[in-house]
Amino acid sequence: MASTTTPRPNTLELTEKETTLRQLLLDVADFIEQTPPKESETQVPLPQELQDAKLELRFTGGWVRDKLLGVDSHDIDVAINKMTGYQFGLRMKDYLEMPQNAKKHGVTSKDGGLHKIEANPEKSKHLETVTTKILGLDIDLVNLRKEEYTDDSRNPQIEFGTPEEDAIRRDATVNAMFYNLTTSKIEDFTGKGFDDMEKKIIRTPMEPYQTFKDDPLRVLRLIRFATRLGYEIEQTAQQSMNNSDIKAALEMKISRERVGIELEKMLRGPDPRRALEYIYNLDLFGTIFTDPTRKVDFKPEMENWAKLYNVLADPASSTGSSALEYILDRLTYSPDDKYFMWLSCALVPWFSAPALPLEKKKSPPPYATLVAREGFKAPNKISDIFTAAISHMDEIKAMARAVYGGSNKKNTQKEPGQDDPTARDSIGMAIRRWGPTWKNQVMAVVAYEIFDDLEAAKLYQSLLQRIEDLGVGEAYNLKPLIDGKTLSKHFSAPPGPWMKPALDVVMAWQLRNPDATAPDGAISDVKAYLEKEGELTSSLIDHMLKLTIRAKFVRSPQNPSVTAAGRINTGGEQSRRQQNLLDEEEKPWKSAPEVLSLLKWVVENLSPKSVELHWPLLVPPILALTDDYEIKYKAIGCSLLQKLLEVTPPPLLHRTGLAKVFEESLLPCLTYLPTLTPEAESVEILSAAFPALLQLVRTQFPAASLSGDQNQPPPNEFSRTKARALDNILRTGIFTAYAHAGEHVRIASVLLTHLRSITEELGIESVRHLKDVLPLLCRILSDPFGTAYMPLLVAATKAMRTVTWEGRERIRWWRSQVLSGLANCWILVRAQETSGHVDKGDFAALKEELKDELRKTAGVLREVVKQSKMDEDVDEGADFEVELGRLLENEPVIRGLFAGDDAQ
């Protein structure tokens, strides 16, 4: 009975170039055999059997496999039995330098030179190899070798070996066959190469566990070969690939650059889906797709991963097949786009990983970015796209839902002044923010969305259709019709923080008016648009808040006491959200200082009208700053809140009910004191919080509200309520803080500075605090070491003058204590002057300032007491002059204190 087995070829049909190359190499071998080597040539010791053997050459590995599969290959490895590749290459160079030889084989000067790969004992490359280009073919010249591995490295000890030893060291039997140039025969020294090709099996020549232990990179290479060839990895090999020892060795012995090279070849290959399937089934995800430089507690959700890579490979298999096919057709039409899609698929399980802790006060990139950058050494361009995709994810998702919702609702109209997120300018400006890689970013978000819900594809079909219909896909390349200089000239405004947002306003106008081409006409129309509702500043504020500032604060933790409309939340008791100090991913404004500059510009340019208009957009970012845990941002928030309140119409504050919310955000700032808070940071936050609290009281209780506002309490009750609010700041902010940190002179100076402001606001109501304030100020002014820090004495003197003036109705009872404090301070200053100490620089100026303030305060005291009467019959002023005369007789040094008593 005749055999039905297909005859196996014992030779290969070479192309014309391959035939020429074969003959060239054989002629070079004959030349080497007949010509003794030069004395200068490097000689590598050979075993005796090789010294006596004839020089043999073989085409090896992948070239043989591809020829058997009928696939053209321009990359040929040439194995040499008794010479290194470099030795053979030098002799071939000698041979081709003979003109008749080069002409015989058609080798020209266009063919490449030799590129030597040096022997490197540290990397176990003990035998030199060489690469060259001949006849348009890429040639590697190597020697047959055998390898010996150690447990801690994939770099083996290499020696000359036999063809059999060279074959069994290879990663797969189908890559271990040779084509002997002398005999023109195929050699299958493993005895399994032909069989495995017929059965379409990837098998290791040696026992798989030891093969992978020797070189764990072979795990990834086998996956690559299997997916490229459409073969199955043999089951024993798969079991070893899944072995925990092998996975540990893969992490320890293989560089992440090599992992990245193999991964890229897989995902750019013909079947990336199957590559990910092998990675999933062999439990290699956590070995490949991870950041080896850090450990995280987050466990990625893998349940739907197989569904994701299957549907990306075959959209028709999904319920939303037409939508997904539409998306992939527009987002993955280039090889690079397809590659990024598969990388996105691979990293999607990490997209929801929480933000990592701060590193040197900076937020690290999202963990998915770190997996790309550190796990498989993705180029910066790819890593940056993942960072951008995750940063813009919320905005992309919101826009997709807005477009989908709008396209599925008939006859819907926006209210006047309401934003339309589906309008041409809104979508175009978003694409400008996302940048040239917006399609890749959207693809990453699509992968993330359909990971949980395949139906989400419909949202992004609507978004892409809308972008296509509007023609804004290239909006990131759109050049403004007006440059900054022209804009500044036409609006008579100097360059500043407003310039970039102003150009964005221009760009948004261009997107609304795509046919505009003439700069003059554009300037006129833009100016009309900007001035339609008021001044230029108002439109810029509107633009910055809606399109720049809001985008950076949208993910920040929102104060639960405030509704989206900028009103107090009355829907039950609201607990303040506990901030996660590590959630820096939710605060992209921290890595965008220009946004804080814009917010500052916005607040500084507000008018009462614009505050009313933009209140819901102003409150959240300012409270996000005030509620932040970092002092520098809290201080910025306090300062911005103060400026906001300065222009906030009191009825607006009353209607929204946010005064209590602002107070609850500001009062805790007064507790940041040493030793828990460094003195410099304490000074920073106190200097910002006190003015904000005081302005809050002024806005809540404006003088004009004492009459005419029916929503406010009666005048007497109004004044008492305002006084209680100021009393609270004085007690909790000034007295308590001084008790805890008064020994810190810089903090004490800040407290006394704001004591003056609160006292001025209290006016006559401040008399109830004289018993606490005056002894405090007198102790400071009488401190024998006070002159060591003059600013504190200056602050105390100014505060004493304010307290004296505002409490003038009762100060006559405290006149002796006030006079004592001023006199003691004057004596201290004069004593220093007479000590022979020479004052220099700032100290001298501060001392003169202090003396001047002491004189002013003494003059105020004298005038206040002089004008006051205890009752109708007793002139207290006269008694004070008598007391003062006696004091001057006893302490003539203080006469200078009352020189020039005309100043207040």
Tab-separated table of N, CA and C in Angstrom, residues 756 774 777-778 781 793-805 811 815 817-823 825-826 849-865 880 896-904:
chain	number	residue	atom	x	y	z
A	756	ARG	N	-5.492	94.781	64.742
A	756	ARG	CA	-5.853	96.172	64.404
A	756	ARG	C	-7.058	96.199	63.467
A	774	LEU	N	-5.312	95.030	76.152
A	774	LEU	CA	-4.328	95.979	76.664
A	774	LEU	C	-3.217	95.321	77.475
A	777	LEU	N	-0.789	93.768	74.967
A	777	LEU	CA	0.056	94.725	74.250
A	777	LEU	C	1.107	95.339	75.173
A	778	CYS	N	0.721	95.606	76.411
A	778	CYS	CA	1.681	96.188	77.351
A	778	CYS	C	2.824	95.228	77.656
A	781	LEU	N	5.197	95.435	74.710
A	781	LEU	CA	5.937	96.695	74.654
A	781	LEU	C	6.939	96.831	75.792
A	793	LEU	N	7.446	95.111	67.896
A	793	LEU	CA	7.160	96.317	68.678
A	793	LEU	C	6.395	97.335	67.837
A	794	VAL	N	6.748	97.442	66.545
A	794	VAL	CA	6.025	98.363	65.662
A	794	VAL	C	4.567	97.931	65.548
A	795	ALA	N	4.349	96.607	65.344
A	795	ALA	CA	2.983	96.088	65.215
A	795	ALA	C	2.199	96.306	66.513
A	796	ALA	N	2.838	96.081	67.645
A	796	ALA	CA	2.163	96.261	68.933
A	796	ALA	C	1.801	97.728	69.164
A	797	THR	N	2.693	98.643	68.776
A	797	THR	CA	2.430	100.073	68.955
A	797	THR	C	1.260	100.524	68.088
A	798	LYS	N	1.242	100.066	66.827
A	798	LYS	CA	0.128	100.424	65.942
A	798	LYS	C	-1.190	99.850	66.470
A	799	ALA	N	-1.124	98.614	66.964
A	799	ALA	CA	-2.335	98.014	67.532
A	799	ALA	C	-2.799	98.782	68.754
A	800	MET	N	-1.858	99.204	69.588
A	800	MET	CA	-2.219	99.981	70.784
A	800	MET	C	-2.915	101.278	70.389
A	801	ARG	N	-2.438	101.929	69.322
A	801	ARG	CA	-3.058	103.178	68.895
A	801	ARG	C	-4.494	102.939	68.411
A	802	THR	N	-4.687	101.851	67.653
A	802	THR	CA	-6.026	101.540	67.160
A	802	THR	C	-6.971	101.210	68.307
A	803	VAL	N	-6.490	100.377	69.237
A	803	VAL	CA	-7.319	99.999	70.391
A	803	VAL	C	-7.673	101.233	71.210
A	804	THR	N	-6.712	102.123	71.379
A	804	THR	CA	-6.945	103.342	72.159
A	804	THR	C	-8.011	104.212	71.501
A	805	TRP	N	-7.910	104.380	70.204
A	805	TRP	CA	-8.851	105.240	69.498
A	805	TRP	C	-10.261	104.629	69.462
A	811	ILE	N	-11.348	104.261	77.461
A	811	ILE	CA	-9.898	104.164	77.599
A	811	ILE	C	-9.382	104.958	78.795
A	815	ARG	N	-5.925	104.373	81.042
A	815	ARG	CA	-4.895	105.275	80.547
A	815	ARG	C	-3.535	104.997	81.150
A	817	GLN	N	-2.266	102.161	82.210
A	817	GLN	CA	-1.659	100.956	81.650
A	817	GLN	C	-1.129	101.221	80.244
A	818	VAL	N	-1.906	101.958	79.456
A	818	VAL	CA	-1.451	102.291	78.098
A	818	VAL	C	-0.189	103.138	78.167
A	819	LEU	N	-0.228	104.154	79.038
A	819	LEU	CA	0.926	105.040	79.168
A	819	LEU	C	2.149	104.271	79.640
A	820	SER	N	1.962	103.339	80.551
A	820	SER	CA	3.081	102.549	81.059
A	820	SER	C	3.724	101.738	79.952
A	821	GLY	N	2.885	101.096	79.115
A	821	GLY	CA	3.436	100.288	78.034
A	821	GLY	C	4.224	101.116	77.048
A	822	LEU	N	3.681	102.291	76.681
A	822	LEU	CA	4.377	103.155	75.717
A	822	LEU	C	5.680	103.679	76.312
A	823	ALA	N	5.611	104.114	77.579
A	823	ALA	CA	6.811	104.667	78.226
A	823	ALA	C	7.895	103.608	78.354
A	825	CYS	N	8.436	100.998	76.519
A	825	CYS	CA	9.023	100.714	75.207
A	825	CYS	C	9.961	101.837	74.786
A	826	TRP	N	9.531	103.107	75.060
A	826	TRP	CA	10.391	104.246	74.703
A	826	TRP	C	11.708	104.184	75.467
A	849	GLU	N	11.147	104.120	62.798
A	849	GLU	CA	9.710	103.917	62.580
A	849	GLU	C	9.012	103.666	63.910
A	850	LEU	N	9.631	102.871	64.781
A	850	LEU	CA	9.036	102.570	66.082
A	850	LEU	C	8.895	103.837	66.920
A	851	LYS	N	9.928	104.653	66.950
A	851	LYS	CA	9.861	105.885	67.728
A	851	LYS	C	8.746	106.785	67.209
A	852	ASP	N	8.622	106.848	65.893
A	852	ASP	CA	7.574	107.670	65.307
A	852	ASP	C	6.184	107.139	65.678
A	853	GLU	N	6.015	105.786	65.640
A	853	GLU	CA	4.721	105.192	65.987
A	853	GLU	C	4.409	105.380	67.468
A	854	LEU	N	5.433	105.295	68.317
A	854	LEU	CA	5.216	105.517	69.742
A	854	LEU	C	4.741	106.944	69.999
A	855	ARG	N	5.326	107.925	69.315
A	855	ARG	CA	4.906	109.317	69.484
A	855	ARG	C	3.457	109.497	69.035
A	856	LYS	N	3.122	108.895	67.858
A	856	LYS	CA	1.757	109.011	67.357
A	856	LYS	C	0.759	108.413	68.348
A	857	THR	N	1.097	107.261	68.876
A	857	THR	CA	0.185	106.582	69.800
A	857	THR	C	0.047	107.368	71.105
A	858	ALA	N	1.153	107.906	71.601
A	858	ALA	CA	1.092	108.734	72.817
A	858	ALA	C	0.217	109.965	72.584
A	859	GLY	N	0.326	110.547	71.386
A	859	GLY	CA	-0.496	111.706	71.059
A	859	GLY	C	-1.971	111.359	71.024
A	860	VAL	N	-2.307	110.178	70.464
A	860	VAL	CA	-3.701	109.742	70.430
A	860	VAL	C	-4.217	109.539	71.849
A	861	LEU	N	-3.420	108.900	72.700
A	861	LEU	CA	-3.835	108.676	74.082
A	861	LEU	C	-4.116	110.011	74.774
A	862	ARG	N	-3.230	110.956	74.599
A	862	ARG	CA	-3.373	112.265	75.257
A	862	ARG	C	-4.640	112.970	74.786
A	863	GLU	N	-4.898	112.888	73.443
A	863	GLU	CA	-6.065	113.564	72.887
A	863	GLU	C	-7.362	112.894	73.326
A	864	VAL	N	-7.364	111.547	73.327
A	864	VAL	CA	-8.572	110.812	73.707
A	864	VAL	C	-8.949	111.105	75.145
A	865	VAL	N	-7.963	111.083	76.057
A	865	VAL	CA	-8.251	111.321	77.466
A	865	VAL	C	-8.664	112.772	77.692
A	880	PHE	N	-5.188	113.799	83.892
A	880	PHE	CA	-4.169	113.099	83.114
A	880	PHE	C	-2.943	113.979	82.896
A	896	GLY	N	10.699	112.899	75.044
A	896	GLY	CA	10.652	112.786	73.580
A	896	GLY	C	9.432	112.032	73.092
A	897	LEU	N	8.826	111.201	73.967
A	897	LEU	CA	7.647	110.442	73.586
A	897	LEU	C	6.480	111.353	73.276
A	898	PHE	N	6.425	112.527	73.930
A	898	PHE	CA	5.297	113.433	73.745
A	898	PHE	C	5.661	114.661	72.921
A	899	ALA	N	6.801	114.550	72.223
A	899	ALA	CA	7.148	115.622	71.296
A	899	ALA	C	6.374	115.403	70.003
A	900	GLY	N	5.698	116.438	69.547
A	900	GLY	CA	4.920	116.295	68.313
A	900	GLY	C	3.696	115.466	68.533
A	901	ASP	N	2.853	115.852	69.508
A	901	ASP	CA	1.675	115.061	69.852
A	901	ASP	C	0.481	115.412	68.985
A	902	ASP	N	0.744	115.912	67.796
A	902	ASP	CA	-0.344	116.300	66.914
A	902	ASP	C	-0.753	115.205	65.948
A	903	ALA	N	-0.042	114.101	65.954
A	903	ALA	CA	-0.334	113.041	64.964
A	903	ALA	C	-1.156	111.951	65.587
A	904	GLN	N	-2.069	111.419	64.789
A	904	GLN	CA	-2.860	110.259	65.259
A	904	GLN	C	-2.405	109.046	64.494
